[in-house]
Tab-separated table of C-alpha atoms and ligand atoms in Angstrom:
chain	number	residue	atom	x	y	z
E	1	SER	CA	256.356	74.811	-112.964
E	2	ARG	CA	259.065	73.634	-110.587
E	3	ARG	CA	259.282	77.092	-109.072
E	4	ARG	CA	257.639	76.217	-105.793
E	5	ASP	CA	259.216	72.818	-105.254
E	6	ARG	CA	260.043	72.254	-101.600
E	7	ILE	CA	261.937	69.757	-99.484
E	8	SER	CA	260.607	68.683	-96.109
E	9	THR	CA	262.878	69.354	-93.137
E	10	GLY	CA	261.484	66.275	-91.383
E	11	SER	CA	259.413	68.427	-89.008
E	12	LYS	CA	255.882	69.526	-89.873
E	13	SER	CA	256.141	72.726	-87.852
E	14	PHE	CA	259.569	73.584	-89.331
E	15	ASP	CA	258.100	73.014	-92.799
E	16	ASP	CA	255.194	75.321	-91.927
E	17	LEU	CA	257.642	78.006	-90.793
E	18	LEU	CA	259.264	77.824	-94.251
E	19	GLY	CA	255.912	77.908	-96.012
E	20	GLY	CA	255.905	74.180	-96.813
E	21	GLY	CA	259.569	73.173	-96.635
E	22	LEU	CA	262.943	74.316	-97.924
E	23	GLU	CA	262.370	76.218	-101.158
E	24	THR	CA	264.181	75.479	-104.403
E	25	LYS	CA	265.639	78.354	-106.443
E	26	ALA	CA	266.427	80.059	-103.150
E	27	VAL	CA	269.271	80.304	-100.653
E	28	THR	CA	268.290	79.691	-97.036
E	29	GLU	CA	270.723	80.720	-94.305
E	30	VAL	CA	270.480	78.855	-90.999
E	31	TYR	CA	272.396	80.468	-88.153
E	32	GLY	CA	272.735	79.813	-84.467
E	33	GLU	CA	275.089	78.873	-81.652
E	34	PHE	CA	276.968	75.568	-81.525
E	35	GLY	CA	274.787	72.548	-80.933
E	36	THR	CA	271.549	74.203	-82.021
E	37	GLY	CA	270.983	71.688	-84.833
E	38	LYS	CA	272.332	73.320	-87.981
E	39	THR	CA	274.304	70.255	-89.056
E	40	GLN	CA	271.478	67.912	-88.014
E	41	LEU	CA	269.088	69.892	-90.203
E	42	CYS	CA	271.497	69.593	-93.147
E	43	HIS	CA	271.743	65.813	-92.688
E	44	THR	CA	267.982	65.399	-92.407
E	45	LEU	CA	267.387	67.431	-95.590
E	46	CYS	CA	269.873	65.179	-97.446
E	47	VAL	CA	267.703	62.176	-96.565
E	48	MET	CA	264.377	63.928	-97.185
E	49	VAL	CA	265.235	65.294	-100.673
E	50	GLN	CA	265.552	61.693	-101.866
E	51	GLN	CA	261.972	60.782	-100.988
E	52	SER	CA	259.009	60.927	-103.332
E	53	ARG	CA	257.082	64.176	-103.598
E	54	LEU	CA	254.290	62.639	-101.574
E	55	ALA	CA	256.766	61.866	-98.796
E	56	GLY	CA	258.219	65.380	-98.752
E	57	GLY	CA	261.114	64.975	-101.171
E	58	LEU	CA	261.931	65.644	-104.812
E	59	ASP	CA	263.166	62.191	-105.865
E	60	ALA	CA	266.628	63.705	-106.095
E	61	LYS	CA	270.114	63.718	-104.656
E	62	ALA	CA	272.103	66.083	-102.446
E	63	LEU	CA	275.511	67.758	-102.734
E	64	TYR	CA	277.057	68.368	-99.298
E	65	ILE	CA	279.926	70.861	-99.173
E	66	ASP	CA	281.619	70.084	-95.884
E	67	THR	CA	284.004	72.773	-94.654
E	68	GLU	CA	284.401	71.772	-91.001
E	69	ASN	CA	284.604	68.004	-91.269
E	70	THR	CA	281.203	67.613	-89.663
E	71	PHE	CA	279.546	65.439	-92.316
E	72	ARG	CA	278.787	62.063	-90.678
E	73	PRO	CA	277.853	59.202	-93.021
E	74	GLU	CA	276.630	57.190	-90.030
E	75	ARG	CA	274.198	60.002	-89.227
E	76	ILE	CA	272.678	59.769	-92.734
E	77	VAL	CA	272.364	56.020	-92.190
E	78	SER	CA	270.684	56.343	-88.801
E	79	ILE	CA	268.278	59.089	-89.905
E	80	ALA	CA	267.275	56.976	-92.916
E	81	GLU	CA	266.832	53.858	-90.773
E	82	ALA	CA	264.756	55.703	-88.174
E	83	ARG	CA	262.493	56.930	-90.960
E	84	GLY	CA	262.162	53.562	-92.630
E	85	PHE	CA	264.234	54.387	-95.721
E	86	ASP	CA	266.979	52.309	-97.308
E	87	PRO	CA	270.124	53.438	-95.425
E	88	ARG	CA	272.597	52.319	-98.092
E	89	LYS	CA	270.786	54.075	-100.912
E	90	SER	CA	270.313	57.156	-98.731
E	91	LEU	CA	274.066	57.432	-98.221
E	92	GLU	CA	274.896	56.754	-101.884
E	93	ASN	CA	272.712	59.677	-102.935
E	94	VAL	CA	274.610	62.233	-100.899
E	95	ILE	CA	277.659	63.490	-102.772
E	96	VAL	CA	280.142	64.911	-100.309
E	97	ALA	CA	282.746	67.503	-101.274
E	98	LYS	CA	285.201	68.461	-98.564
E	99	ALA	CA	286.422	72.047	-98.880
E	100	TYR	CA	289.877	72.485	-97.395
E	101	ASN	CA	290.005	76.281	-97.536
E	102	SER	CA	287.988	79.196	-98.890
E	103	ALA	CA	289.573	79.052	-102.342
E	104	HIS	CA	288.773	75.350	-102.572
E	105	GLN	CA	285.208	76.038	-101.397
E	106	GLU	CA	284.841	78.579	-104.219
E	107	LEU	CA	286.308	76.165	-106.753
E	108	ILE	CA	283.831	73.449	-105.737
E	109	ILE	CA	280.857	75.751	-106.181
E	110	GLU	CA	282.184	77.170	-109.471
E	111	GLU	CA	282.349	73.640	-110.852
E	112	ALA	CA	279.159	72.366	-109.232
E	113	GLY	CA	277.028	72.795	-112.352
E	114	ALA	CA	278.260	69.643	-114.063
E	115	VAL	CA	277.937	67.606	-110.860
E	116	ILE	CA	274.368	68.843	-110.365
E	117	GLU	CA	273.311	67.948	-113.907
E	118	ASP	CA	275.046	64.559	-113.944
E	119	ASN	CA	273.492	63.489	-110.651
E	120	SER	CA	270.043	65.129	-110.674
E	121	ILE	CA	270.818	67.082	-107.533
E	122	ARG	CA	268.100	69.320	-106.063
E	123	LEU	CA	269.721	70.176	-102.720
E	124	ILE	CA	273.059	71.838	-101.999
E	125	VAL	CA	274.297	72.090	-98.416
E	126	VAL	CA	277.156	74.400	-97.428
E	127	ASP	CA	278.068	73.565	-93.821
E	128	SER	CA	279.489	76.023	-92.882
E	129	ALA	CA	279.605	78.813	-95.455
E	130	VAL	CA	281.716	81.225	-93.455
E	131	ALA	CA	284.116	79.187	-91.281
E	132	HIS	CA	287.058	79.212	-93.710
E	133	TYR	CA	286.698	82.931	-94.363
E	134	ARG	CA	286.659	83.635	-90.653
E	135	ALA	CA	289.759	81.540	-90.076
E	136	GLU	CA	291.735	82.920	-93.001
E	137	PHE	CA	290.852	86.606	-92.855
E	138	LEU	CA	291.698	87.717	-89.358
E	139	GLY	CA	291.458	91.263	-88.152
E	140	ARG	CA	290.019	94.470	-89.415
E	141	ALA	CA	292.597	95.017	-92.166
E	142	THR	CA	291.435	91.955	-94.082
E	143	LEU	CA	287.727	92.550	-93.582
E	144	SER	CA	286.987	94.130	-96.939
E	145	GLU	CA	288.782	91.359	-98.820
E	146	ARG	CA	286.911	88.751	-96.764
E	147	GLN	CA	283.589	90.404	-97.569
E	148	GLN	CA	284.447	90.627	-101.268
E	149	ARG	CA	285.308	86.950	-101.429
E	150	LEU	CA	282.205	85.954	-99.479
E	151	ASN	CA	280.127	88.172	-101.718
E	152	LYS	CA	281.467	86.402	-104.796
E	153	PHE	CA	280.780	82.994	-103.251
E	154	MET	CA	277.233	83.969	-102.266
E	155	HIS	CA	276.407	85.278	-105.737
E	156	ILE	CA	277.574	82.055	-107.347
E	157	LEU	CA	275.283	80.168	-104.946
E	158	VAL	CA	272.309	82.338	-105.873
E	159	ARG	CA	272.978	81.837	-109.573
E	160	ILE	CA	273.275	78.082	-109.166
E	161	ALA	CA	270.057	77.905	-107.126
E	162	GLU	CA	268.184	79.691	-109.903
E	163	THR	CA	269.862	78.069	-112.904
E	164	TYR	CA	269.581	74.485	-111.717
E	165	GLU	CA	266.381	74.894	-109.662
E	166	VAL	CA	268.027	73.558	-106.534
E	167	ALA	CA	267.479	74.437	-102.904
E	168	VAL	CA	270.589	75.817	-101.219
E	169	VAL	CA	270.944	75.711	-97.443
E	170	LEU	CA	273.979	77.225	-95.769
E	171	THR	CA	274.913	77.362	-92.125
E	172	ASN	CA	276.459	80.225	-90.241
E	173	GLN	CA	277.705	80.618	-86.695
E	174	ILE	CA	276.701	83.226	-84.172
E	175	GLN	CA	279.490	85.636	-83.402
E	176	ALA	CA	280.720	84.421	-80.030
E	177	SER	CA	282.924	87.359	-79.056
E	178	PRO	CA	282.568	91.084	-79.663
E	179	ASP	CA	283.183	91.745	-83.342
E	180	ALA	CA	285.707	94.406	-84.241
E	181	TYR	CA	283.567	95.613	-87.104
E	182	PHE	CA	280.017	95.345	-85.833
E	183	GLY	CA	280.559	96.188	-82.183
E	184	ASP	CA	279.237	94.093	-79.352
E	185	THR	CA	275.841	93.076	-80.691
E	186	VAL	CA	275.294	89.384	-81.280
E	187	ARG	CA	274.800	88.619	-84.933
E	188	PRO	CA	275.750	86.011	-87.470
E	189	THR	CA	279.235	86.201	-88.947
E	190	GLY	CA	279.750	87.247	-92.517
E	191	GLY	CA	277.956	90.468	-91.732
E	192	ASN	CA	275.761	92.009	-94.365
E	193	VAL	CA	277.016	89.901	-97.232
E	194	VAL	CA	275.489	86.587	-96.210
E	195	ALA	CA	272.403	88.198	-94.702
E	196	HIS	CA	271.566	90.302	-97.738
E	197	THR	CA	272.288	87.647	-100.310
E	198	SER	CA	270.294	84.863	-98.671
E	199	THR	CA	266.654	84.608	-99.692
E	200	TYR	CA	265.527	83.377	-96.273
E	201	ARG	CA	267.149	83.416	-92.845
E	202	ILE	CA	266.399	81.072	-89.972
E	203	HIS	CA	267.731	81.606	-86.455
E	204	LEU	CA	268.076	78.440	-84.324
E	205	LYS	CA	268.122	78.641	-80.534
E	206	ARG	CA	268.036	76.294	-77.572
E	207	SER	CA	264.960	75.865	-75.433
E	208	GLY	CA	265.923	73.330	-72.782
E	209	LYS	CA	266.184	69.996	-74.590
E	210	ASN	CA	264.207	71.356	-77.519
E	211	ARG	CA	265.131	73.858	-80.172
E	212	ILE	CA	263.477	76.987	-81.528
E	213	ALA	CA	263.547	78.056	-85.167
E	214	ARG	CA	262.669	81.633	-86.030
E	215	MET	CA	262.069	83.091	-89.497
E	216	VAL	CA	263.957	86.389	-89.672
E	217	ASP	CA	263.343	89.401	-91.914
E	218	SER	CA	261.302	87.610	-94.585
E	219	PRO	CA	258.879	89.725	-96.601
E	220	TYR	CA	256.939	86.550	-97.406
E	221	HIS	CA	256.595	85.000	-93.959
E	222	ALA	CA	255.300	86.108	-90.600
E	223	GLU	CA	258.191	86.594	-88.177
E	224	ARG	CA	257.375	83.728	-85.877
E	225	GLU	CA	258.989	80.872	-83.991
E	226	ILE	CA	258.353	77.158	-83.882
E	227	LEU	CA	259.630	74.386	-81.623
E	228	PHE	CA	261.384	71.286	-82.917
E	229	THR	CA	263.451	68.431	-81.509
E	230	LEU	CA	266.675	66.614	-82.403
E	231	THR	CA	266.187	62.843	-82.357
E	232	ASP	CA	267.356	59.664	-84.106
E	233	ARG	CA	265.127	60.836	-86.958
E	234	GLY	CA	267.185	64.032	-87.277
E	235	ILE	CA	264.946	67.099	-87.179
E	236	SER	CA	261.511	66.196	-85.845
E	237	ASP	CA	258.401	67.788	-84.315
K	1	ATP	P1	278.058	73.822	-84.617
K	1	ATP	O1	277.875	75.314	-84.640
K	1	ATP	O2	279.020	73.390	-83.578
K	1	ATP	O3	278.366	73.252	-85.962
K	1	ATP	P2	275.360	72.748	-84.955
K	1	ATP	O4	274.311	73.804	-84.848
K	1	ATP	O5	275.729	72.289	-86.298
K	1	ATP	O6	276.643	73.211	-84.115
K	1	ATP	P3	274.515	70.051	-84.537
K	1	ATP	O7	275.751	69.283	-84.730
K	1	ATP	O8	273.531	70.094	-85.654
K	1	ATP	O9	274.866	71.536	-84.063
K	1	ATP	O10	273.716	69.543	-83.263
K	1	ATP	C1	274.329	68.768	-82.285
K	1	ATP	C2	273.242	68.374	-81.314
K	1	ATP	O11	272.315	67.507	-81.974
K	1	ATP	C3	273.767	67.557	-80.171
K	1	ATP	O12	274.157	68.397	-79.120
K	1	ATP	C4	272.567	66.745	-79.792
K	1	ATP	O13	271.753	67.494	-78.906
K	1	ATP	C5	271.795	66.590	-81.074
K	1	ATP	N1	271.919	65.237	-81.640
K	1	ATP	C6	272.851	64.774	-82.466
K	1	ATP	N2	272.632	63.481	-82.779
K	1	ATP	C7	271.523	63.123	-82.119
K	1	ATP	C8	270.760	61.927	-82.020
K	1	ATP	N3	271.128	60.809	-82.652
K	1	ATP	N4	269.677	61.934	-81.245
K	1	ATP	C9	269.312	63.039	-80.598
K	1	ATP	N5	269.969	64.215	-80.651
K	1	ATP	C10	271.064	64.255	-81.404
K	2	MG	MG1	277.544	72.068	-87.299
C-alpha cells in the first residue's frame, strides 16, 4: 500500500516530528511568522520528493502553486547542488503554477488532476494558501464569503490528496495585527477553515539563528518541538 508513503523534509528531526516525513494522502499546514522557513521548507520538499525511496523521496515530481511570487528557481538549484543532486533535473521536475488571485488559485487546483497524472506528481505545495483571500476579502462584512471560498479550496485539496495519493503542504501566515473576528489572540489566518481541514499542523518559530517546529493538535503525534536550521541545503538538522 502507498498509504504511508512519506517525503523527507531534509532534516532528520523534522521528519521524526512528522512521524517519518511529510505524509501522502494528507494536507499539512505550516504556519509561522515571516522568515521562519515556510518557503524554504517548501523548496526543500520539492527537491527531496524527487529522490529515491532510500534517499527520502518518492521518485516523483512536485507541483508548486506560487501565490506570492516567492518561488525561486535558483533556490531549487542551490539546494540540489548542496545535496549532491543534479540541479538541472531537480528544477525541471518542479512544475510551477503562479496564481494571480484567489479565483485563479481555485482554478489551478480544480484542474490539477490531469497535471498530476501526466507528470507523476506526489507533492503539491501551496505557498501561501491564504494570502490572496486575505488581500481580496477585507473587513468583517466579507468574512463569511472569504471563509466559504477558503473552505471550498481546502476541500478540493483534501480530495486531491486522497485521490492521487499526493502529499499536500500549504503555508499560512501568523496574524500580525489584532483580528476583527478572533480578537487579539495570535493565531494563523484563515481561522477555523484551514485549521480544521488540514490533517496536520506545524507551527514554525524562531530560536536565535535556529528554528523551532512544533506539531500542533495532532491525535497521532505527541505535541512536541524540534530544532532545525536553514542552510544552503534548505531545511537541515
Ligand atoms: P514569509 O512569511 O515572509 O513568506 P517564510 O516563513 O516563508 O516567510 P522563508 O522565506 O522560508 O520564510 O525563510 C527566509 C529565511 O531563510 C531567511 O531569513 C534566511 O534566514 C533563511 N535562508 C534563506 N536562504 C538561505 C540560505 N541559502 N542559507 C541559509 N539560510 C537561508
Ligand atoms: Mg514564504
